[in-house]
Tab-separated table of C-alpha atoms and ligand atoms in Angstrom:
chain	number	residue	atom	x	y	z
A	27	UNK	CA	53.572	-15.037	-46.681
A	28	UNK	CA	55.411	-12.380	-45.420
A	29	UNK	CA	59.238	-11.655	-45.797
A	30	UNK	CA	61.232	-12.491	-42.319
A	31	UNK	CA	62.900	-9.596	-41.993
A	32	UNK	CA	59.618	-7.366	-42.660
A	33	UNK	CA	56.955	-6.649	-40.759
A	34	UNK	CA	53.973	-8.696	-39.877
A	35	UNK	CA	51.029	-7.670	-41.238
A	36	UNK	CA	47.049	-9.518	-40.987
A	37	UNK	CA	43.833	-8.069	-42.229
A	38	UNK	CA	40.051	-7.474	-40.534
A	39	UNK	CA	37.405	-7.891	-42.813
A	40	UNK	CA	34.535	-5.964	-41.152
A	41	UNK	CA	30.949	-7.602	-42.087
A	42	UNK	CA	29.087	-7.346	-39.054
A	43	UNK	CA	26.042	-5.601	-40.166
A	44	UNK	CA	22.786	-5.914	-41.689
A	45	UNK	CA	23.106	-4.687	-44.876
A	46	UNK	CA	19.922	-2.883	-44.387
A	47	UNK	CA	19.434	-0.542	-47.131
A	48	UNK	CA	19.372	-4.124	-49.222
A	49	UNK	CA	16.148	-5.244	-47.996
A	50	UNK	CA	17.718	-7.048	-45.147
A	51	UNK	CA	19.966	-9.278	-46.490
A	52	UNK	CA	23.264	-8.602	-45.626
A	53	UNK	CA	25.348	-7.663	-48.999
A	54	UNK	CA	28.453	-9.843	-48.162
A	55	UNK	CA	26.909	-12.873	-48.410
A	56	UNK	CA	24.901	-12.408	-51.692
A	57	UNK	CA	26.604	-13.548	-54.899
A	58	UNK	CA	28.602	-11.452	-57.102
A	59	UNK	CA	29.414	-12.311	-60.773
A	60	UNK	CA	28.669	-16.104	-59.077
A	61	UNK	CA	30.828	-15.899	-56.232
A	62	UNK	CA	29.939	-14.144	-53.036
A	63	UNK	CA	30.893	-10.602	-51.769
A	64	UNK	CA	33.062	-11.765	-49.010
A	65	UNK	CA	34.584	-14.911	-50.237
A	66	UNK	CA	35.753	-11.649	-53.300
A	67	UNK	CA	37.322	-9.369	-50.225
A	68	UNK	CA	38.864	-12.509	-48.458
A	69	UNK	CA	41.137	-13.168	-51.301
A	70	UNK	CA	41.998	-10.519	-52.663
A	71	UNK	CA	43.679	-10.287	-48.792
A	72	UNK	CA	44.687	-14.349	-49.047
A	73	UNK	CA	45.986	-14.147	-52.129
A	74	UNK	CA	48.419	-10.922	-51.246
A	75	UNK	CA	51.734	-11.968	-49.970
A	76	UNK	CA	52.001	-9.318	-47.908
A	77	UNK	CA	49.066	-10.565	-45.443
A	78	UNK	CA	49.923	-13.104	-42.820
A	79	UNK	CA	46.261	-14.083	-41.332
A	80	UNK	CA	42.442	-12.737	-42.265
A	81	UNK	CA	40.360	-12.311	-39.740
A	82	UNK	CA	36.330	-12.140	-40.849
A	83	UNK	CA	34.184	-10.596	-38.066
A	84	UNK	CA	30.478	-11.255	-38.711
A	85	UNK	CA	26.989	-11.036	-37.008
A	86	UNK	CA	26.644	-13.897	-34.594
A	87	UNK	CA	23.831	-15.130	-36.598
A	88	UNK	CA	25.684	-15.230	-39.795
A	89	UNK	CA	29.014	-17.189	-38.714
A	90	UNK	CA	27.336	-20.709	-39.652
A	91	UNK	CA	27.299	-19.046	-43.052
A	92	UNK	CA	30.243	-17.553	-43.346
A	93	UNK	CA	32.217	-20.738	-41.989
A	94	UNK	CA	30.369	-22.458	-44.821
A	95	UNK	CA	31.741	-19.844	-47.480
A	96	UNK	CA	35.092	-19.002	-46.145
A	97	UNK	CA	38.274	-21.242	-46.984
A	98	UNK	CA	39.238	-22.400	-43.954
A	99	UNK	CA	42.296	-20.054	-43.483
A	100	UNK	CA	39.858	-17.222	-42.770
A	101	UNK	CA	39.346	-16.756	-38.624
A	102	UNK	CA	36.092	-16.149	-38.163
A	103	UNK	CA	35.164	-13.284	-35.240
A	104	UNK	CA	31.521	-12.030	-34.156
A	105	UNK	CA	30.630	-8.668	-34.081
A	106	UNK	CA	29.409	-6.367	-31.660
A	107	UNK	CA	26.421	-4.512	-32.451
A	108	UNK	CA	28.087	-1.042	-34.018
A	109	UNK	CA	31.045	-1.169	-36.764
A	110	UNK	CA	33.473	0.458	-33.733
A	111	UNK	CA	32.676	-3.195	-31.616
A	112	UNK	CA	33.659	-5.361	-34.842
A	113	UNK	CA	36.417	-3.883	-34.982
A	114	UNK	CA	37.124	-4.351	-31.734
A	115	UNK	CA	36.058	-8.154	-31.600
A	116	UNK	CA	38.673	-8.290	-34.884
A	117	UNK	CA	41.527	-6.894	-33.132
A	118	UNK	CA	41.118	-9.338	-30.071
A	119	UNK	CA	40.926	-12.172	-31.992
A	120	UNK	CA	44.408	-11.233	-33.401
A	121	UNK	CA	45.800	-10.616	-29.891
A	122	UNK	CA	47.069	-14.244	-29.600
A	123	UNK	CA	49.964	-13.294	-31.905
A	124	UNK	CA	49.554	-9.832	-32.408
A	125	UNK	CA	50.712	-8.388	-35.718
A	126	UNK	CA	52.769	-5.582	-36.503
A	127	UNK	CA	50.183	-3.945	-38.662
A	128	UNK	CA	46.550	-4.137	-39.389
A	129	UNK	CA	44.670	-3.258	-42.525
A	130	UNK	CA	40.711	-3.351	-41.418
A	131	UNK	CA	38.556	-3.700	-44.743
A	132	UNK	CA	34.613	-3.658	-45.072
A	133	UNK	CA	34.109	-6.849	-46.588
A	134	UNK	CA	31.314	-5.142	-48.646
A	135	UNK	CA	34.353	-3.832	-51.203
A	136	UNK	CA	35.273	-6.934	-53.093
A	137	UNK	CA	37.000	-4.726	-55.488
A	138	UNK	CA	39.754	-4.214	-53.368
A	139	UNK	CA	42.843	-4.471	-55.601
A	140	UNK	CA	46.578	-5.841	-54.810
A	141	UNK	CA	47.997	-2.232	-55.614
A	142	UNK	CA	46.363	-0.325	-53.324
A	143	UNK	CA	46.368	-2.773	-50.538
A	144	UNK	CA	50.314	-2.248	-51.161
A	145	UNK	CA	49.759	1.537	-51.250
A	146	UNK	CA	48.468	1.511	-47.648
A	147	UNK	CA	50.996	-1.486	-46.526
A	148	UNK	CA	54.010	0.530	-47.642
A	149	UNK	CA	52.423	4.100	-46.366
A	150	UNK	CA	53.108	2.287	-42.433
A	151	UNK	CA	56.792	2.175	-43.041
A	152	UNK	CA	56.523	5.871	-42.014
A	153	UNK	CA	53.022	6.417	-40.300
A	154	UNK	CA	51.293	5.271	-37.807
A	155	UNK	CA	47.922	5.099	-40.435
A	156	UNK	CA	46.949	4.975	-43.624
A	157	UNK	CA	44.095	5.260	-45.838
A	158	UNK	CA	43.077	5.194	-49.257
A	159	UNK	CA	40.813	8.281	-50.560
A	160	UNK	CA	39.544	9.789	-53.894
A	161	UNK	CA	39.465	13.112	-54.464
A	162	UNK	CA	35.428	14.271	-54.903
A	163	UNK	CA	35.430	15.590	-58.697
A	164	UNK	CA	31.239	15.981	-59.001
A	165	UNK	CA	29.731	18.906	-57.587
A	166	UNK	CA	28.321	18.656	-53.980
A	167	UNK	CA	24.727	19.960	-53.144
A	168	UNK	CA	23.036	20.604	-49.802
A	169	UNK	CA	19.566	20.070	-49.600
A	170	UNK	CA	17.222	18.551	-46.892
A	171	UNK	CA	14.331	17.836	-49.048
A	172	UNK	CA	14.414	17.520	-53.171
A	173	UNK	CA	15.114	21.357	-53.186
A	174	UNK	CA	18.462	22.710	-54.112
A	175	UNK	CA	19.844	24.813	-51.333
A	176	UNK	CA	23.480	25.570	-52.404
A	177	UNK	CA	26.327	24.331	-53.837
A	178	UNK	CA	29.275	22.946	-51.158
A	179	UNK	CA	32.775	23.722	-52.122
A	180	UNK	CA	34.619	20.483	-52.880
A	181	UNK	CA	38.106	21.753	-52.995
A	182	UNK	CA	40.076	19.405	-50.271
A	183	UNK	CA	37.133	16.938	-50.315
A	184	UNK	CA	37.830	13.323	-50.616
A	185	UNK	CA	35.592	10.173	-49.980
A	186	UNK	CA	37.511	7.461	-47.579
A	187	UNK	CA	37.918	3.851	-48.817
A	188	UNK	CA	39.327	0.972	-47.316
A	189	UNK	CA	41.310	-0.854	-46.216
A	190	UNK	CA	42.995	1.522	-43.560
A	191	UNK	CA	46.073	0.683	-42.000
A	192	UNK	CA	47.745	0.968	-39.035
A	193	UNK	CA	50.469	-0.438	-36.655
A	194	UNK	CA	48.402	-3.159	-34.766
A	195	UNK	CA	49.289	-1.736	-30.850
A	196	UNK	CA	48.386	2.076	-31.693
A	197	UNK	CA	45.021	1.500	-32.893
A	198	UNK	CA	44.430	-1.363	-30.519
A	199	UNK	CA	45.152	1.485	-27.839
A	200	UNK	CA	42.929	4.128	-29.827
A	201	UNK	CA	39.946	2.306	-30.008
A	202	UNK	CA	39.821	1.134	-25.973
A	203	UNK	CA	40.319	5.034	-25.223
A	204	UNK	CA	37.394	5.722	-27.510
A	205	UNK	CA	35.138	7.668	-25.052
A	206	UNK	CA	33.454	10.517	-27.681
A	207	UNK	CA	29.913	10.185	-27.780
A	208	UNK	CA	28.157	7.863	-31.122
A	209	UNK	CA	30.228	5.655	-32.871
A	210	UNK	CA	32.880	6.504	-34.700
A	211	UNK	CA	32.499	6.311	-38.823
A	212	UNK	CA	35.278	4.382	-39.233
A	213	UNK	CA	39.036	3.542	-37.919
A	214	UNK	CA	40.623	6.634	-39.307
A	215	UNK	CA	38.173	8.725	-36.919
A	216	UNK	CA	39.206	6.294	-34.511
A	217	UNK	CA	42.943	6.920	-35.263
A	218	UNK	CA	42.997	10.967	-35.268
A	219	UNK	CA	40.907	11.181	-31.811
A	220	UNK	CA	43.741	9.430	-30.482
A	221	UNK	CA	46.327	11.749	-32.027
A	222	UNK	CA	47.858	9.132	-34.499
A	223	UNK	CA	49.250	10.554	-37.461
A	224	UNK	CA	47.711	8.920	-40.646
A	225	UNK	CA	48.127	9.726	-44.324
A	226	UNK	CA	46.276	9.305	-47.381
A	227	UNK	CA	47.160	7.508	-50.143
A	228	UNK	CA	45.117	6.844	-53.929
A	229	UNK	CA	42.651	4.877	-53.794
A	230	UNK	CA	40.722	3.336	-57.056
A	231	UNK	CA	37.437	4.263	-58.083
A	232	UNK	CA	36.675	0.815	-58.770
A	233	UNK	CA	37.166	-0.181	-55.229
A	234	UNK	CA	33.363	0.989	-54.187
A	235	UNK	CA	31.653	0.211	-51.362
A	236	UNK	CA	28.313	-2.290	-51.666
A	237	UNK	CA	25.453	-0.264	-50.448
A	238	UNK	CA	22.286	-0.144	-52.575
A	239	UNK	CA	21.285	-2.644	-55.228
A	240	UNK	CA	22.518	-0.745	-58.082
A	241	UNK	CA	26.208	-0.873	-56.232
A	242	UNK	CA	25.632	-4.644	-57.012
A	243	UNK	CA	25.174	-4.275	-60.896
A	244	UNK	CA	28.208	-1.605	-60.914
A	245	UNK	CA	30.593	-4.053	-59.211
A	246	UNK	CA	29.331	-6.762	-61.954
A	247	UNK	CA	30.126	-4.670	-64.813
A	248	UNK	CA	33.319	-3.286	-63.516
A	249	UNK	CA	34.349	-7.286	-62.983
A	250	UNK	CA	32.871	-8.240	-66.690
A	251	UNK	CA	35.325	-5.431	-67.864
A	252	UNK	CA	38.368	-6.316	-65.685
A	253	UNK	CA	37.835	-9.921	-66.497
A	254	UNK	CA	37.760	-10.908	-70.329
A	255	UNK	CA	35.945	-14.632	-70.692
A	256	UNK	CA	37.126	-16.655	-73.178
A	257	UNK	CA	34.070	-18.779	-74.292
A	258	UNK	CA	34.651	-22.276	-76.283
A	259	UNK	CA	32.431	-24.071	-78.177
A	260	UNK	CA	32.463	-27.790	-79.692
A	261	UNK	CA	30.542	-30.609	-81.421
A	262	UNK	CA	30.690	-34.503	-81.129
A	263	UNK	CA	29.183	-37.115	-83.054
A	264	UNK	CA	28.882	-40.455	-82.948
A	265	UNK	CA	27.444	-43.839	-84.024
A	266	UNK	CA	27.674	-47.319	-82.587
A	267	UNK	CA	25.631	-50.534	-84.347
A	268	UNK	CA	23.402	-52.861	-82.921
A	269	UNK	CA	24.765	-55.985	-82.167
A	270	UNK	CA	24.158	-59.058	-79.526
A	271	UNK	CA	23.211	-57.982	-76.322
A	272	UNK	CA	20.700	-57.164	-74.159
A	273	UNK	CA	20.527	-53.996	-73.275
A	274	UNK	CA	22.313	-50.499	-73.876
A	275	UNK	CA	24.201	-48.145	-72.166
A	276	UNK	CA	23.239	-44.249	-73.238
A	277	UNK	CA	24.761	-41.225	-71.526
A	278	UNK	CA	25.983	-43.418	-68.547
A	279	UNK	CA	22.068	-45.417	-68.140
A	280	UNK	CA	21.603	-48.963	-68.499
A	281	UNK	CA	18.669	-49.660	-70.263
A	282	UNK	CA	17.350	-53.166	-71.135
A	283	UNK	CA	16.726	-53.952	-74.906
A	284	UNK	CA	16.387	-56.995	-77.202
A	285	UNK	CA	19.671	-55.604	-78.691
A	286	UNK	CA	23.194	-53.981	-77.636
A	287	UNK	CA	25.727	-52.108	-78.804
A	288	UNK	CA	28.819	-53.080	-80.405
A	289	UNK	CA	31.695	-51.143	-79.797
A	290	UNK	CA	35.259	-51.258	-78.630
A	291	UNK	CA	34.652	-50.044	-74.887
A	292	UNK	CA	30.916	-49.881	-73.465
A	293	UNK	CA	29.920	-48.373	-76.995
A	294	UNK	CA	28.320	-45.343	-74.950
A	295	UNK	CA	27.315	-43.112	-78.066
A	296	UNK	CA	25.972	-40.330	-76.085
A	297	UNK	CA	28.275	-39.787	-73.881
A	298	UNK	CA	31.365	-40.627	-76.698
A	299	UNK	CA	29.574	-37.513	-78.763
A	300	UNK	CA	29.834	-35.562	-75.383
A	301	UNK	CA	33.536	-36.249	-74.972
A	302	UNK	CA	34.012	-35.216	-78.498
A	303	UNK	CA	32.530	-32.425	-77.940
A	304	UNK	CA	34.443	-30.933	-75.175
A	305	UNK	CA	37.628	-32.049	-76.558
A	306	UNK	CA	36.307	-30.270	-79.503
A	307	UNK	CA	36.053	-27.548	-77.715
A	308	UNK	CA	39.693	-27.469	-76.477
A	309	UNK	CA	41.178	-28.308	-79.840
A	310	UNK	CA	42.388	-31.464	-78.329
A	311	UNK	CA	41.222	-34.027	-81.336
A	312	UNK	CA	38.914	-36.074	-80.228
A	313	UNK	CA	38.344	-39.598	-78.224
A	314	UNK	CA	40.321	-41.785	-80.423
A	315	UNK	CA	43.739	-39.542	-80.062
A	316	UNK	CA	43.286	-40.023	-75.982
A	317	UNK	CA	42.068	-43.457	-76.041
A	318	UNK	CA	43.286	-45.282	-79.014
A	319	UNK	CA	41.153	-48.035	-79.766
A	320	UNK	CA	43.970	-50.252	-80.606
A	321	UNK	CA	45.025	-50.328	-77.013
A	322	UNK	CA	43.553	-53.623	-74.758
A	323	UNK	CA	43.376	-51.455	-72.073
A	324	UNK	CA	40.346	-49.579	-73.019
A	325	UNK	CA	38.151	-52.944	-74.363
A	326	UNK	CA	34.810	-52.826	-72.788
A	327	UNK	CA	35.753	-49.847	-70.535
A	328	UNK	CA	33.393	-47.859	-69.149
A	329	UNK	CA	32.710	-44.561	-71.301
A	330	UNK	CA	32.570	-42.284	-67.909
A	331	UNK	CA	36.479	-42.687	-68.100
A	332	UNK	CA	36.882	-41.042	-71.470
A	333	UNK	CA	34.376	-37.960	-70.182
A	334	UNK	CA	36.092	-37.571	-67.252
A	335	UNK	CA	39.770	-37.150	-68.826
A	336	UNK	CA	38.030	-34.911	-70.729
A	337	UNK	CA	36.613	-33.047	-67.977
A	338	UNK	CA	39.664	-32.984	-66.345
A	339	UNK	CA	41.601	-31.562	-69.367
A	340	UNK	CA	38.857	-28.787	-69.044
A	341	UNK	CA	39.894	-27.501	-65.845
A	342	UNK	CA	43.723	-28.279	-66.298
A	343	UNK	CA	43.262	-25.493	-68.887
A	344	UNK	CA	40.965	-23.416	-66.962
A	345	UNK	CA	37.935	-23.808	-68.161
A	346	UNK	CA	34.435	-25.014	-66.915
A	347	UNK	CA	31.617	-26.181	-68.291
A	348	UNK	CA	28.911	-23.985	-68.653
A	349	UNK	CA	26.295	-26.240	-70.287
A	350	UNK	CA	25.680	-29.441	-73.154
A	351	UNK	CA	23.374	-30.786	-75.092
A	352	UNK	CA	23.459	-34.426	-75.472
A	353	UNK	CA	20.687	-35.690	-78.848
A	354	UNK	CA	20.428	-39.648	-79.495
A	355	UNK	CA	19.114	-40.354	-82.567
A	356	UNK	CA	17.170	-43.774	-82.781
A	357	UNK	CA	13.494	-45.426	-83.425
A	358	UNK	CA	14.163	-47.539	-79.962
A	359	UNK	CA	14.369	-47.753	-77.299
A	360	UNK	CA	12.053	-45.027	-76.065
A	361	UNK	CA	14.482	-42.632	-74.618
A	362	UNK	CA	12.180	-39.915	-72.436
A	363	UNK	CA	11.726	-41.990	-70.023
A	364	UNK	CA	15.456	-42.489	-68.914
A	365	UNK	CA	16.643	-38.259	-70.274
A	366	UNK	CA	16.527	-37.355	-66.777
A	367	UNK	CA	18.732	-39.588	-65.059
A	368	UNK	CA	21.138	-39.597	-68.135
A	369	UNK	CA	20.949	-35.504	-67.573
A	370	UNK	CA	21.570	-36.331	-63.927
A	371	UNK	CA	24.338	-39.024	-64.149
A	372	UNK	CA	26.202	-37.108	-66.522
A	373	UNK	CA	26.302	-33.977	-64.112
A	374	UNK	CA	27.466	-35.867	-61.752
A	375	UNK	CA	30.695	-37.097	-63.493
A	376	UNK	CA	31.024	-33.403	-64.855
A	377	UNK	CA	31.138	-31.520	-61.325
A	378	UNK	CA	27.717	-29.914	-62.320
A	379	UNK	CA	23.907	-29.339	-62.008
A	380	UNK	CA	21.387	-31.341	-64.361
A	381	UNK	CA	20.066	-27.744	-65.623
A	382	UNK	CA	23.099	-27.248	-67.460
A	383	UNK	CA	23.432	-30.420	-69.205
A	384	UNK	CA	20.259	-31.347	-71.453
A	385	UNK	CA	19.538	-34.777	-72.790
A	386	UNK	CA	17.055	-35.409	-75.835
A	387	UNK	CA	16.048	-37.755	-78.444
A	388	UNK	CA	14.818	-37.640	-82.067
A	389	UNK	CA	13.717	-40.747	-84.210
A	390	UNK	CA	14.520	-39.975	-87.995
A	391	UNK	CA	11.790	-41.067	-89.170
A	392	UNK	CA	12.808	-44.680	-90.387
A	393	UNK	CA	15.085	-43.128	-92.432
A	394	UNK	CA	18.541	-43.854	-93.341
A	395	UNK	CA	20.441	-46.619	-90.633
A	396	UNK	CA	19.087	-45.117	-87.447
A	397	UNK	CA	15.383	-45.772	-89.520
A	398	UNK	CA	15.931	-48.794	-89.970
A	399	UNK	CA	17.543	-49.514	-86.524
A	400	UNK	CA	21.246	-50.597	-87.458
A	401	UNK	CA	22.436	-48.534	-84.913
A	402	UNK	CA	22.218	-45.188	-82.966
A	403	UNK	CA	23.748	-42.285	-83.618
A	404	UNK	CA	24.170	-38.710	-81.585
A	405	UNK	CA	25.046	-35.392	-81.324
A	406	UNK	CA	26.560	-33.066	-78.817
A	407	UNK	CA	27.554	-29.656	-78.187
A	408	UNK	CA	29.359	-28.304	-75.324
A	409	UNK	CA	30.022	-24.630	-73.855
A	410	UNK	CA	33.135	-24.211	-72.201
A	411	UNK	CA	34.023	-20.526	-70.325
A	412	UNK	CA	37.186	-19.663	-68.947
A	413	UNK	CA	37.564	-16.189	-66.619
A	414	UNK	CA	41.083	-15.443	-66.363
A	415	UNK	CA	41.899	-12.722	-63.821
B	10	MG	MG1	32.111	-44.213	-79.999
């Protein structure tokens, strides 16, 4: 959103290449701390209220892809075959309703933070560019081969970030009159050929650009720091008799016996001890405090109800699951057969994959009530994470 009275101003994420010096794969798309490089540039852009409209330009192979990835806010551009044409294909695809300003980003910086994209933003009031830079503080070496040949003086040395800013119709005009040989390294090149006047403003160390591998593992640890998790743990347990019936229902599976399960709703014991166990995890008491058992309404009910408040008091709060284990605890029935499609169908009510959510058995050995098969009992534990920016 951007004030009335102010300036319009969109964004160009550039991510037209190859990524080749990443064995082919291009960076943007590959995952980072679980969510991918470009989907990390695209909002930090989205979320700023400064930015009307993001425009992604990709490689015309990759915009199936990136459709699938990008919320649906994002225009998506193709590339030409140098940086200079994405640009180019970026800034036409804005033309429609062309904005004041322009901030063109390389989608391969996900670390692209609110401040400095307000650094640049606010720089335009009085240039026509502006660019984010850190000054160079290691010492700079020439050498051609793995030979030392001298030390380069550093002094007025900085390395250019992104994104770069300028007023939409000046660099529009500065990249058609582009008529130097090569392409051009980036926009501020771009800019200065054209006799723009552009200024440089701080730019963050953590803002680095994804190039090699161990750029990948940098940008993960810089997000572990900048991110605290706040990991939750809780149990459930839970034990239902045998009664009438034939046939039980364990972790959401139906499976026939000479016996049921008594109990005020469906009498579900695995996935009761799983509810437990992530309201356990949210210090929210347990099943009984949600669902009283006094109240009609929940006689006979299906257990996938009382996991699925659960669930949803998860993510109210922020949180997701990360995994569960689910142990029943009975002589019969045989329970192997039927752990996968528990694992699965309990997934499926949690918004997750059957690798995170594991479902065992144990007899006890005809000991105590679940030996001598009065009823069933089980156990649960649940991992909740919550990342909050
Ligand atoms: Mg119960």
């Amino acid at each position: 959103m951007t004030d009335a009275a102010g300036p319009v101003t969109d964004a160009i994420l550039v991510a037209g290449g190859k990524g080749t010096r990443m064995g082919g794969q291009n960076k943007v798309y590959r995952l980072l701390a679980g969510q991918p490089v470009i989907s990390r540039s695209a909002a930090a852009f989205l979320c700023h209220p400064g930015i009307r409209r993001v425009v992604a330009v990709v490689a015309a192979d990759d915009a199936e892809a990136a459709r699938a990835i990008l919320p649906s806010e994002v225009t998506i551009a193709t590339g030409g075959a140098s940086r200079a044409a994405s640009v180019r294909a970026g800034l036409a695809a804005l033309s429609d309703a062309p904005p004041d300003r322009v901030l063109i980003h390389d989608a391969a910086r996900p670390l692209i933070d609110r401040e400095t994209i307000a650094r640049v933003s606010e720089a335009l009031d009085t240039h026509d560019g502006a660019a984010p830079a850190v000054a160079v503080t290691d010492a700079l070496w020439r050498s051609e081969t793995d030979r030392i040949e001298g030390a380069v003086p550093r002094d007025g040395l900085y390395r250019a970030q992104t994104p770069q800013g300028f007023r939409y119709e000046a660099i529009a005009a500065a990249h058609a009159g582009w008529d130097a040989p090569g392409d051009p390294a980036d926009d501020v090149t771009v800019a200065l050929a054209a006799g723009l006047d552009v200024v440089m403003v701080p730019g963050e160390e953590r803002n680095l650009k994804l190039t090699l591998a161990a750029d990948m593992r940098r940008a993960e640890d810089l997000l572990g720091k900048g991110t605290p998790m706040d990991i939750r743990m809780g149990n459930g347990y839970d034990v239902h008799r045998f009664g009438p019936g034939d046939a039980v229902i364990l972790c959401g599976i139906r499976i026939p016996h000479g016996r049921g399960l008594s109990g005020h709703s469906d009498a579900d014991v695995g996935m009761h001890a799983l509810t437990d166990a992530i309201l356990g995890a949210l210090a929210e008491g347990d099943i009984g405090r949600h669902f009283p058992p006094s109240d009609p309404q929940w006689k006979g009910a299906d257990s996938e109800i009382f996991l699925t408040r659960a669930a949803d008091i998860a993510s109210g709060r922020g949180f997701r699951l990360s995994n569960a284990d689910v142990t029943l605890i009975c002589e019969e029935p045989k329970i192997g057969p039927h752990a996968a499609a528990m694992s699965a169908r309990l997934a499926a009510i949690l918004g997750t994959t059957p690798d995170r959510i594991s479902v065992k058995a144990t007899t006890s050995e005809r000991l105590g009530f679940t030996g001598r098969g009065e009823g069933i009992a089980a156990i649960a534990t649940a991992t909740l994470v919550s990342e909050t920016p």
